[in-house]
PDB file of C-alpha atoms in Angstrom:
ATOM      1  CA  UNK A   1     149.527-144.286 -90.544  1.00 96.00           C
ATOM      2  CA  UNK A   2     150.777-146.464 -93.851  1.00 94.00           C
ATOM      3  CA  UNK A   3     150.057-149.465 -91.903  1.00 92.00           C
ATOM      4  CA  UNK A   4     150.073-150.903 -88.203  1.00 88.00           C
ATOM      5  CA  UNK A   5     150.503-154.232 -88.067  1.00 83.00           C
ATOM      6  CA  UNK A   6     154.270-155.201 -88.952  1.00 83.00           C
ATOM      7  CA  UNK A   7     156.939-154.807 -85.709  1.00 86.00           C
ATOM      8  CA  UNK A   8     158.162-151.492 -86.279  1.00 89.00           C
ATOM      9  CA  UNK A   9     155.075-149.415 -87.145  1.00 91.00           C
ATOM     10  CA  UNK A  10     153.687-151.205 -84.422  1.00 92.00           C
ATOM     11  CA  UNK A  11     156.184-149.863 -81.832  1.00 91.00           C
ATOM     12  CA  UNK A  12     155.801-146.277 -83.506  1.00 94.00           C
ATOM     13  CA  UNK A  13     151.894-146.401 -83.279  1.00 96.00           C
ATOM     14  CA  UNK A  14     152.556-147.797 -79.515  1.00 96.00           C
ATOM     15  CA  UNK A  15     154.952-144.561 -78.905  1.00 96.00           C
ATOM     16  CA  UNK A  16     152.174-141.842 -80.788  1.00 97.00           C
ATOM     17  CA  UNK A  17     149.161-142.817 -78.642  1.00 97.00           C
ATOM     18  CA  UNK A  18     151.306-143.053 -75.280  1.00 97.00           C
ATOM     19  CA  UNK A  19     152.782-138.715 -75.998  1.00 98.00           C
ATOM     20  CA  UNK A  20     149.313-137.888 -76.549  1.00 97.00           C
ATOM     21  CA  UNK A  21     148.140-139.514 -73.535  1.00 97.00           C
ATOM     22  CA  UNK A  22     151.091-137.884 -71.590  1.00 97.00           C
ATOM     23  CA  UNK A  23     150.064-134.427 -72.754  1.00 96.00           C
ATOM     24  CA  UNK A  24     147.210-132.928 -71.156  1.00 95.00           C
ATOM     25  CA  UNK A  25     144.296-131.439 -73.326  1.00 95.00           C
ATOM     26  CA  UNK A  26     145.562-133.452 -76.642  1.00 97.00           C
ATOM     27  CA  UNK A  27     143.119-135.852 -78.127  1.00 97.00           C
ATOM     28  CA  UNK A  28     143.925-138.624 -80.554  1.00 97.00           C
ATOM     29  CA  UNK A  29     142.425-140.707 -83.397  1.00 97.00           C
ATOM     30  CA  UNK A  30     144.826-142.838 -85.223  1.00 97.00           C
ATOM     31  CA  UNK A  31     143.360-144.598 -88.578  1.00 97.00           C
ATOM     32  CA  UNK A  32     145.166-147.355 -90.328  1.00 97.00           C
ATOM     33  CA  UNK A  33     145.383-146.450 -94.286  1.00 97.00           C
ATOM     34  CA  UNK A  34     146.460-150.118 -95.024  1.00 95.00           C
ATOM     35  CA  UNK A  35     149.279-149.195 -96.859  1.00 91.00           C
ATOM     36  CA  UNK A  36     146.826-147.483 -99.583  1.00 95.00           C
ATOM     37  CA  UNK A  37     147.809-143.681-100.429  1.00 96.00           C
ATOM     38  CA  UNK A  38     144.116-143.135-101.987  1.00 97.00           C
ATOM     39  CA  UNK A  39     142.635-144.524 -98.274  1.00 98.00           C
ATOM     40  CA  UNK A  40     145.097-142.575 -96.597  1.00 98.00           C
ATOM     41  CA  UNK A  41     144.037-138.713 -98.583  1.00 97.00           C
ATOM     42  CA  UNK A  42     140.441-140.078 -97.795  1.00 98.00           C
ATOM     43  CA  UNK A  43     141.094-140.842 -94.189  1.00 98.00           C
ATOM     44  CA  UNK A  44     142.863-137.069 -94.017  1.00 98.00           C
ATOM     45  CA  UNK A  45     139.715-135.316 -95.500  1.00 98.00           C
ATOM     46  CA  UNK A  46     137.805-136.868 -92.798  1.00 98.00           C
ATOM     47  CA  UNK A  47     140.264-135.450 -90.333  1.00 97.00           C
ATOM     48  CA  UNK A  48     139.829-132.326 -92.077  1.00 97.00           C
ATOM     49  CA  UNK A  49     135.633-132.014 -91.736  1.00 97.00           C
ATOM     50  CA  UNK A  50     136.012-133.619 -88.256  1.00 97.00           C
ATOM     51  CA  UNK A  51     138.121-130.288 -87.431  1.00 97.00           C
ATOM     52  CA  UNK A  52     141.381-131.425 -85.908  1.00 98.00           C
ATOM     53  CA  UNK A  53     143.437-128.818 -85.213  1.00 98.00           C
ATOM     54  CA  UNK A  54     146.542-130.551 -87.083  1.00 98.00           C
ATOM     55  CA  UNK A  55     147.595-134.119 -89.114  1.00 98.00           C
ATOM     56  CA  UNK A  56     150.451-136.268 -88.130  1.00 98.00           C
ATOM     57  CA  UNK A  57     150.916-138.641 -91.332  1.00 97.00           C
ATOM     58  CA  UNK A  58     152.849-141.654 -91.911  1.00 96.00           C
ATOM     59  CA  UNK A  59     153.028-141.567 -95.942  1.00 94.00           C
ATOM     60  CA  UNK A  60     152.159-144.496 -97.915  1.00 92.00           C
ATOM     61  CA  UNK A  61     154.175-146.388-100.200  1.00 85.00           C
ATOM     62  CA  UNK A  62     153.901-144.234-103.661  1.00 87.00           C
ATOM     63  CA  UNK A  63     152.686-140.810-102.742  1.00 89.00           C
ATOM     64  CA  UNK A  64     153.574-138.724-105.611  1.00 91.00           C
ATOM     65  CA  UNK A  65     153.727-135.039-105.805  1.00 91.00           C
ATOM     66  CA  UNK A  66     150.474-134.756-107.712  1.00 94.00           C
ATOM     67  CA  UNK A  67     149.292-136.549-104.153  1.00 95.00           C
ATOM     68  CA  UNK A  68     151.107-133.847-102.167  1.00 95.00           C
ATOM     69  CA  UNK A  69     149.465-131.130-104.134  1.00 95.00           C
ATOM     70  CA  UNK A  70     145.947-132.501-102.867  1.00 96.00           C
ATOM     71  CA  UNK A  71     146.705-132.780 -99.260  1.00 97.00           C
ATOM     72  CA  UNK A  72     147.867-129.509 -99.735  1.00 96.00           C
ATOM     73  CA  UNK A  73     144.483-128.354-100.990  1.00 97.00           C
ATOM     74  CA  UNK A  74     142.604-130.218 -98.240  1.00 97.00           C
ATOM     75  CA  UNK A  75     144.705-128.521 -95.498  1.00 98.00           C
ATOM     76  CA  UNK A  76     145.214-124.843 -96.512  1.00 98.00           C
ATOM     77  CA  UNK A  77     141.424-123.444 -96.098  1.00 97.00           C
ATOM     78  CA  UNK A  78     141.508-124.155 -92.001  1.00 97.00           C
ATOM     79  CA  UNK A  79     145.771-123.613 -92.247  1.00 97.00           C
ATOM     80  CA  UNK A  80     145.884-126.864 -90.708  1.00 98.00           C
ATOM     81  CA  UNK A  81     149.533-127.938 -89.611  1.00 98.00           C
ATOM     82  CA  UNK A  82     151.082-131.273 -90.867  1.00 98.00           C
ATOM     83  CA  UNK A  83     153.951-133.734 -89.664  1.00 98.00           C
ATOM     84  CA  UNK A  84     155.436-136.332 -91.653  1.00 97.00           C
ATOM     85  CA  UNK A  85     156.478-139.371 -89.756  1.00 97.00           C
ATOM     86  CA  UNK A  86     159.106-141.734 -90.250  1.00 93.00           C
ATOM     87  CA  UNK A  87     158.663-141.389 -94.363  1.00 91.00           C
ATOM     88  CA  UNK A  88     160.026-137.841 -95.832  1.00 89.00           C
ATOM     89  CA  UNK A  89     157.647-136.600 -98.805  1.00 88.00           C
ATOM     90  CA  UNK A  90     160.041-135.039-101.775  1.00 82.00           C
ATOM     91  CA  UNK A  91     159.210-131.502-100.842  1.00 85.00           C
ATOM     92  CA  UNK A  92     161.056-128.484 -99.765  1.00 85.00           C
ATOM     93  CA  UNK A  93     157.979-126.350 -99.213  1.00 92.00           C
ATOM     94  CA  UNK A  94     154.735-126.810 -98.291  1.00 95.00           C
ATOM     95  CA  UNK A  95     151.549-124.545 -97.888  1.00 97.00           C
ATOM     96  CA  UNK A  96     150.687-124.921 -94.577  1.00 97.00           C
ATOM     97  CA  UNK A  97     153.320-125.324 -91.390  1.00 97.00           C
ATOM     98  CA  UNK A  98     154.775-128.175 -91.173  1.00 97.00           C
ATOM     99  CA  UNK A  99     157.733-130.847 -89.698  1.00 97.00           C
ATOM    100  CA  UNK A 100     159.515-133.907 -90.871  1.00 97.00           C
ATOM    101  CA  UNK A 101     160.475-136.028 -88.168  1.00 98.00           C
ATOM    102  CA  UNK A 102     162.664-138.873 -89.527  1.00 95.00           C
ATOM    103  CA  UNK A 103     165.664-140.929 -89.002  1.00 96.00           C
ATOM    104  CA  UNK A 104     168.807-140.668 -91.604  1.00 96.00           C
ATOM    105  CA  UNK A 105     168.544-143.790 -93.733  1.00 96.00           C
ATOM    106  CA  UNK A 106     171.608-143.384 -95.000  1.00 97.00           C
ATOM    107  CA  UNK A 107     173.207-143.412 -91.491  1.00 98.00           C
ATOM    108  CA  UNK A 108     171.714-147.077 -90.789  1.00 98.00           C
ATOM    109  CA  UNK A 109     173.017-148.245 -93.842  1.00 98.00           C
ATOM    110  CA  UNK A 110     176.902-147.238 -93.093  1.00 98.00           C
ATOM    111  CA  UNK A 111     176.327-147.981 -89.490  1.00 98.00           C
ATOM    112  CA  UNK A 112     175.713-151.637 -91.210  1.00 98.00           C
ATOM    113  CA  UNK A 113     178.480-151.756 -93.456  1.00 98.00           C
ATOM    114  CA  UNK A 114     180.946-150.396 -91.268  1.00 98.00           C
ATOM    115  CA  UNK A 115     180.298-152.627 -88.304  1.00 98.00           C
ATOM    116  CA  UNK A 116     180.315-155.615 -90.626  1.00 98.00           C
ATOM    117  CA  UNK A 117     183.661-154.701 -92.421  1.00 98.00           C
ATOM    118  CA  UNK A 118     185.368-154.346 -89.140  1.00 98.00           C
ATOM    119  CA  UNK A 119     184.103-157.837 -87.929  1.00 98.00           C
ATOM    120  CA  UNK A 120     185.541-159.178 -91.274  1.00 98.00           C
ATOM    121  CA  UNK A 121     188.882-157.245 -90.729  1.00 98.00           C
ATOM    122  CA  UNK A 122     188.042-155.432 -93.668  1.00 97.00           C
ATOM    123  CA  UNK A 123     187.536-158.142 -96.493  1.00 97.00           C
ATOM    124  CA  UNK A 124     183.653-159.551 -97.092  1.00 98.00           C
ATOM    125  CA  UNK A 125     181.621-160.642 -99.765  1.00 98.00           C
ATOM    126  CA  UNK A 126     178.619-159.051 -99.059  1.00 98.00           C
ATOM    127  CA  UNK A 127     174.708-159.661-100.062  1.00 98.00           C
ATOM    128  CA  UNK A 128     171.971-157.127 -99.247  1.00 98.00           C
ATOM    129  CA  UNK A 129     168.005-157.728 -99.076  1.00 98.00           C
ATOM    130  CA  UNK A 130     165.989-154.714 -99.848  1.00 98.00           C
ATOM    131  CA  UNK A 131     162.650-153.532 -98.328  1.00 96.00           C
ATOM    132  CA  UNK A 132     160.048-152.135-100.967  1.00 91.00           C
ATOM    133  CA  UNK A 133     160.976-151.283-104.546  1.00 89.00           C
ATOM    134  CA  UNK A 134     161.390-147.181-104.836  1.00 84.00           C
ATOM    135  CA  UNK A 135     160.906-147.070-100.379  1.00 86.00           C
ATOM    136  CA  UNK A 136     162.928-144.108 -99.148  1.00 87.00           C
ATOM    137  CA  UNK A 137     163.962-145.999 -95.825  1.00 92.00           C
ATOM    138  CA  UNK A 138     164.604-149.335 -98.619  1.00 95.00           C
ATOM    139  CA  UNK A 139     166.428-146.746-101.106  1.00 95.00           C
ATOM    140  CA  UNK A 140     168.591-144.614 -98.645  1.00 96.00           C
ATOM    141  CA  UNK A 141     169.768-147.479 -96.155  1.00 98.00           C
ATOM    142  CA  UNK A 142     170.822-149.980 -99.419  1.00 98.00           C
ATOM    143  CA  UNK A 143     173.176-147.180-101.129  1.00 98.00           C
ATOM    144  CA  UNK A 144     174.834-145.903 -96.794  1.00 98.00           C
ATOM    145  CA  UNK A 145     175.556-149.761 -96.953  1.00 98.00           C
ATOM    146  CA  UNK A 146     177.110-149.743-101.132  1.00 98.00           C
ATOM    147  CA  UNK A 147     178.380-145.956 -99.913  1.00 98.00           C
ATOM    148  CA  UNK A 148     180.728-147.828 -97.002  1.00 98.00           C
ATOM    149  CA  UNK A 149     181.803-150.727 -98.869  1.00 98.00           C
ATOM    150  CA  UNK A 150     183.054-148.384-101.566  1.00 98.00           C
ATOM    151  CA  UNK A 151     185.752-146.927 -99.527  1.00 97.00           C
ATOM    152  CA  UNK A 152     186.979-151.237 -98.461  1.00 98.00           C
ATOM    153  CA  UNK A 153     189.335-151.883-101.023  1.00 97.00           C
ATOM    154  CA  UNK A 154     188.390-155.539 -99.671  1.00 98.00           C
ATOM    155  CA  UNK A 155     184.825-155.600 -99.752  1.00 98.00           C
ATOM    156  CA  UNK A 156     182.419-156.521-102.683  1.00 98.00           C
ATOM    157  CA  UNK A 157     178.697-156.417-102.777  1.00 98.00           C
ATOM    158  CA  UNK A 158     177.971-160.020-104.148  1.00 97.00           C
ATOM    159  CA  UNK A 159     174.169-158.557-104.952  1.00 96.00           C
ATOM    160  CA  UNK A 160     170.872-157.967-103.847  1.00 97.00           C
ATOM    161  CA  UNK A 161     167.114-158.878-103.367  1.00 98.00           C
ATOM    162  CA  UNK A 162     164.195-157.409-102.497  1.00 98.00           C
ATOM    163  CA  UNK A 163     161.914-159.339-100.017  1.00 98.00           C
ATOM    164  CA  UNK A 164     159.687-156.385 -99.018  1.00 96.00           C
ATOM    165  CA  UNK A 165     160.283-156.318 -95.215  1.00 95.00           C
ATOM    166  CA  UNK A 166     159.070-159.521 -94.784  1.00 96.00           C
ATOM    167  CA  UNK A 167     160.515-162.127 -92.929  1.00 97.00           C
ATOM    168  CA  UNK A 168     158.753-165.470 -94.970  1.00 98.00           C
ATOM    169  CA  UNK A 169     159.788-163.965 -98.520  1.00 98.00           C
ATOM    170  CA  UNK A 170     163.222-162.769 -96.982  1.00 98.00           C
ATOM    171  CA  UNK A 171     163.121-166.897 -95.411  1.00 98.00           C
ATOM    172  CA  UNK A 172     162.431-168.442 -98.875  1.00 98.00           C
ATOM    173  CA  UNK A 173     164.603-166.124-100.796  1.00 98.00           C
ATOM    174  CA  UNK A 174     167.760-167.065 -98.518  1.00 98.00           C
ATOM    175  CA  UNK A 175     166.619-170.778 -98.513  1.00 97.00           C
ATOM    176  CA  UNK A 176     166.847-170.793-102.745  1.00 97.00           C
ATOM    177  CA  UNK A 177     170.107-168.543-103.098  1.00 97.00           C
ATOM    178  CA  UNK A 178     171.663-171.332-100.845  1.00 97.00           C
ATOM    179  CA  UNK A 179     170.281-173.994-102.133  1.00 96.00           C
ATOM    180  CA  UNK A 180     171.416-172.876-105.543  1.00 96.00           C
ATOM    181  CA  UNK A 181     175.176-172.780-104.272  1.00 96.00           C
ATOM    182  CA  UNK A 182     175.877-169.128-103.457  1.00 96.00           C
ATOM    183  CA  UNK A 183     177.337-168.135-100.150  1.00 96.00           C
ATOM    184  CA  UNK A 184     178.094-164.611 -98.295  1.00 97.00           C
ATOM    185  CA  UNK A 185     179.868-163.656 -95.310  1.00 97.00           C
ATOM    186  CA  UNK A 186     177.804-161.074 -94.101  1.00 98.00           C
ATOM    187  CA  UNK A 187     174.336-160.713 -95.373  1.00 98.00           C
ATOM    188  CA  UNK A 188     172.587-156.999 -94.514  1.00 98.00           C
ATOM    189  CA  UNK A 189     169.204-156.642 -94.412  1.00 98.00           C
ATOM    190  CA  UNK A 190     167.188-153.036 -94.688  1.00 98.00           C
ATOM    191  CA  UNK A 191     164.977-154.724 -91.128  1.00 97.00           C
ATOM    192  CA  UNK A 192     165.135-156.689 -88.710  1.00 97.00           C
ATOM    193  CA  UNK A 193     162.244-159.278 -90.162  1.00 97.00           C
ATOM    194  CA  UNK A 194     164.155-159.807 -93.234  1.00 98.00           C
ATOM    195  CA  UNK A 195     167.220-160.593 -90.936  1.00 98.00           C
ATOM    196  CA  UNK A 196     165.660-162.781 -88.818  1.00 98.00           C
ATOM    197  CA  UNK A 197     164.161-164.431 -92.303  1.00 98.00           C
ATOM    198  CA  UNK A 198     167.330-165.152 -93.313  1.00 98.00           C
ATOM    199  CA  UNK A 199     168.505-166.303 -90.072  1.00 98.00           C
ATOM    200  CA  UNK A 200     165.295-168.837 -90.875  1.00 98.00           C
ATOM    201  CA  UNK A 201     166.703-169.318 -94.237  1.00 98.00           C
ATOM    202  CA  UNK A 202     170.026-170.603 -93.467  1.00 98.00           C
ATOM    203  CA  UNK A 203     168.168-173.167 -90.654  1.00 97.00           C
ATOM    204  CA  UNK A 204     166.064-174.288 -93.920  1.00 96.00           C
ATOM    205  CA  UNK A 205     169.016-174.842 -95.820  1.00 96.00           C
ATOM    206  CA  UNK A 206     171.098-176.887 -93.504  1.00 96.00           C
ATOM    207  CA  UNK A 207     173.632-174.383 -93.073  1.00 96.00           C
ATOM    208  CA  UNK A 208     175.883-172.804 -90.469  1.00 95.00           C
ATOM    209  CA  UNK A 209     175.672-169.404 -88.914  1.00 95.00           C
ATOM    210  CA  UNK A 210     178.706-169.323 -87.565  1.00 94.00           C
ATOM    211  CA  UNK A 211     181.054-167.672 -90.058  1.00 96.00           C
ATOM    212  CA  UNK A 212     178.143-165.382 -91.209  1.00 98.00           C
ATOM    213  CA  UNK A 213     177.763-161.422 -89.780  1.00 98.00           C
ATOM    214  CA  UNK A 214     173.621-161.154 -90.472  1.00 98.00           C
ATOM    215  CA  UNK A 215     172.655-157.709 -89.640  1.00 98.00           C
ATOM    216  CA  UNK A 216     169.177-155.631 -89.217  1.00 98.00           C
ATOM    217  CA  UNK A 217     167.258-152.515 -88.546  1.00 97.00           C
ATOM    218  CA  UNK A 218     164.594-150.874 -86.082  1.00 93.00           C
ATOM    219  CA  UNK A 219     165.465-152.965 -82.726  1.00 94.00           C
ATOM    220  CA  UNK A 220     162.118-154.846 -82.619  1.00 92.00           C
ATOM    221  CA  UNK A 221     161.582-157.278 -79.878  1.00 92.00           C
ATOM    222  CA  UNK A 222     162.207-160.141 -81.999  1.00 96.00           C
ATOM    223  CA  UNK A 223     166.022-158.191 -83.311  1.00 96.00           C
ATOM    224  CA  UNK A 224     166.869-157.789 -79.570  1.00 97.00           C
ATOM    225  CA  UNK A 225     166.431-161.301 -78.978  1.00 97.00           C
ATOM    226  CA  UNK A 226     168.224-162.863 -82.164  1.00 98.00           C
ATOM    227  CA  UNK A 227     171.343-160.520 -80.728  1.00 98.00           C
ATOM    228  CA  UNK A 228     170.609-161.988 -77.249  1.00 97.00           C
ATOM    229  CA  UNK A 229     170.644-165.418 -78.927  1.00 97.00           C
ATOM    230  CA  UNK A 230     174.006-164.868 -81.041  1.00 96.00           C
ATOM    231  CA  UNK A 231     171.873-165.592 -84.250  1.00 97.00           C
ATOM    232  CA  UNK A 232     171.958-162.012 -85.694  1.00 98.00           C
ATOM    233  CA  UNK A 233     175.141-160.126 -85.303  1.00 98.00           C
ATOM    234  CA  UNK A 234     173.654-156.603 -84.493  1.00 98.00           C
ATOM    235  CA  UNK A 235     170.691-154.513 -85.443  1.00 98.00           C
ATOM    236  CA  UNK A 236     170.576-150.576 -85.826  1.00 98.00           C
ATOM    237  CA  UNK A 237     168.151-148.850 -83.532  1.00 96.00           C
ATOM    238  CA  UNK A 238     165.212-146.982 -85.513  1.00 92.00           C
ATOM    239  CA  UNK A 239     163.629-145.143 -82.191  1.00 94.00           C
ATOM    240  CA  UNK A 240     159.924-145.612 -82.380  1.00 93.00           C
ATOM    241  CA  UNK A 241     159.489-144.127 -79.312  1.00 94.00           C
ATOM    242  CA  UNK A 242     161.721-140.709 -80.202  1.00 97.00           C
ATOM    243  CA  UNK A 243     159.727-140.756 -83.544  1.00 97.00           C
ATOM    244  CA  UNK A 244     156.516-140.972 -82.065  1.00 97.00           C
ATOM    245  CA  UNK A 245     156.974-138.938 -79.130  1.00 97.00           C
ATOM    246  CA  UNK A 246     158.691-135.915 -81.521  1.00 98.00           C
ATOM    247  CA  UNK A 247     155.637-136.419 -83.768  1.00 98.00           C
ATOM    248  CA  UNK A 248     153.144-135.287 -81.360  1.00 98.00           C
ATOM    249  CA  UNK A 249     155.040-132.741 -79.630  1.00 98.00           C
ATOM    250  CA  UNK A 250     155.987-130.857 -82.964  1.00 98.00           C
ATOM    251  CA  UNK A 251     152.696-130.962 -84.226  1.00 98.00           C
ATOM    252  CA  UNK A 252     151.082-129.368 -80.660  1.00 98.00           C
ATOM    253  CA  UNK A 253     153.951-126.866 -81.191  1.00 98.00           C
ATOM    254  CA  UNK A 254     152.745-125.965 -84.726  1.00 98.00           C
ATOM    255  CA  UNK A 255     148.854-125.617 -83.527  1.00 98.00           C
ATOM    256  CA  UNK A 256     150.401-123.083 -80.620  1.00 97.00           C
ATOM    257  CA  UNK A 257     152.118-121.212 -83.604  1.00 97.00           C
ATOM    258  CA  UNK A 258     155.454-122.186 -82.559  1.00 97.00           C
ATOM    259  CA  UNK A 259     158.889-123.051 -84.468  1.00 94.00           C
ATOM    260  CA  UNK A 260     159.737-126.577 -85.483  1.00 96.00           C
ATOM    261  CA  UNK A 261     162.236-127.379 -87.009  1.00 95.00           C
ATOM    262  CA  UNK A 262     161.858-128.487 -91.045  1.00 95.00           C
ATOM    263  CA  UNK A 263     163.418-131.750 -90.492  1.00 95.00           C
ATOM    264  CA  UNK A 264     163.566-133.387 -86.696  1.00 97.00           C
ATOM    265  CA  UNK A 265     166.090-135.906 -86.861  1.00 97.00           C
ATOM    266  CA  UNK A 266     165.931-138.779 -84.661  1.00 97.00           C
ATOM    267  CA  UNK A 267     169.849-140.473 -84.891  1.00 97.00           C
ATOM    268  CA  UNK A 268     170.317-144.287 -85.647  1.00 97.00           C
ATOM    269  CA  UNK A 269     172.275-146.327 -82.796  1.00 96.00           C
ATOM    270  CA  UNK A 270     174.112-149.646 -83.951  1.00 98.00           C
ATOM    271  CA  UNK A 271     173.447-152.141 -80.624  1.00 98.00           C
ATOM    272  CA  UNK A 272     175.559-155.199 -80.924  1.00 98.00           C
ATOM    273  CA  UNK A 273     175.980-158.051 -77.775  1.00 96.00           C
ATOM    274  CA  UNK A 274     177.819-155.845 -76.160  1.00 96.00           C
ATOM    275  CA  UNK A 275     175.370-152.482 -75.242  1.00 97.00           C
ATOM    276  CA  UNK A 276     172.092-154.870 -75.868  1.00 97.00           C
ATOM    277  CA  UNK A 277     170.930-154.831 -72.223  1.00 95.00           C
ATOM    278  CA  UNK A 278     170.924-150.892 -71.856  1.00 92.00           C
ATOM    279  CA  UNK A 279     168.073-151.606 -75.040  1.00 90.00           C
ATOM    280  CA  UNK A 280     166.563-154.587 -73.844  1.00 81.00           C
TER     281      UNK A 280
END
């Protein structure tokens, strides 16, 4: 895995080691790369001369196709099969079987947009905080939101920040941009930490929620509980638990020589006050 100790990997690592456990005869090691792609190859051609019979990989942040090529290499001389989780790698072929079992990005991005523009009857100034510079999830949920409030003759993105997932930069960012005068009627954030930071952020300013539609992504514990609350206006389900659990079964189904499909898509699901307890 890129990493396991924010929220939403978290949950996903959670949902991995419970499949395996649920499927008889499958054995698991899961190895924290730190968010490091030259750990993470390392960690892999470990797996490799251990013998595992296949790789389920969350991709670090920056793994370029020269990086691809490599794992590639490591893989092909036992044909062992590969799963890309939660991250899509910019490849339409690989060398030995393989899956990519990922949400649409885009999806949770209009789901966001289109929720919020109905809650402002259509007319909203709009401010967006980014994940990771050049993230796929960061990239393809900021342009579904920009795609949706293109087609609102009455909505305008004011602009946008990155704050890296985090909700203390996502806190202090907020804090400043109020501070400094600027205001928003709905703020939409690529997670839920960077919602609930700037949920934070408008406490630390002195400022009212009330007027303001703050929405996230992945449904963490913390998400459900801001929409219990009436703090953040609604969240977009990311399912950890279909992610992980699709993983693990498509990558038994490759060792057994059977068909997966290329891409396993796992759909978004916008959860507002009003369906949160069937998700709580």
């Amino acid at each position: 895995m890129a990493r396991f100790n924010d929220p939403f990997p978290k949950l996903l690592r959670e949902s991995i080691i419970k499949e395996a456990a649920d499927m008889s005869g499958v054995m698991l090691d899961v190895k924290d790369a730190k968010n490091d792609k030259v750990t993470q190859l390392s960690q892999i051609q470990e797996f490799v001369e251990q013998g595992v019979d296949a790789v389920v990989m969350n991709p670090a942040v920056g793994m370029t196709a020269e990086d691809l090529l490599a794992l590639g290499d490591m893989l092909t001389p036992k044909n062992i099969p590969l799963v890309f989780l939660n991250t899509a790698p910019k490849v339409d072929t690989f060398p030995v079987p393989f899956a990519i079992v990922i949400s649409n990005d885009l999806v949770a991005g209009r789901l966001q947009m289109r929720k919020a523009a109905d809650l402002k009857g259509g007319k909203a100034k709009v401010f967006i905080l980014k994940g990771l510079e050049n993230h796929n999830a960061a990239i393809g949920r900021t342009r579904g939101v920009k795609q949706v409030a293109d087609s609102y003759p009455g909505v305008s993105i004011l602009g946008e920040a990155t704050a890296n997932w985090s909700r203390d930069e996502a806190s202090a960012l907020i804090a400043k941009w109020l501070q400094d005068g600027n205001s928003a009627d709905v703020i939409l954030a690529n997670n839920d930490e960077m919602a609930l930071g700037v949920i934070r952020g408008y406490q630390t300013a002195g400022q009212s929620l009330d007027d303001v539609v703050i929405g996230g992504v992945d449904a963490t514990n913390d998400g459900l509980a801001a929409v219990a609350d009436g703090l953040m206006t609604f969240t977009v389900k990311q399912n950890a638990e279909a992610q992980g659990r699709k993983a693990i079964q498509d990558a038994v189904k490759l060792v057994n020589g059977d068909v997966v499909p290329q891409y396993d898509w796992v759909p978004y699901e916008l959860i507002t006050e009003k369906n949160l307890a069937s998700y709580q």
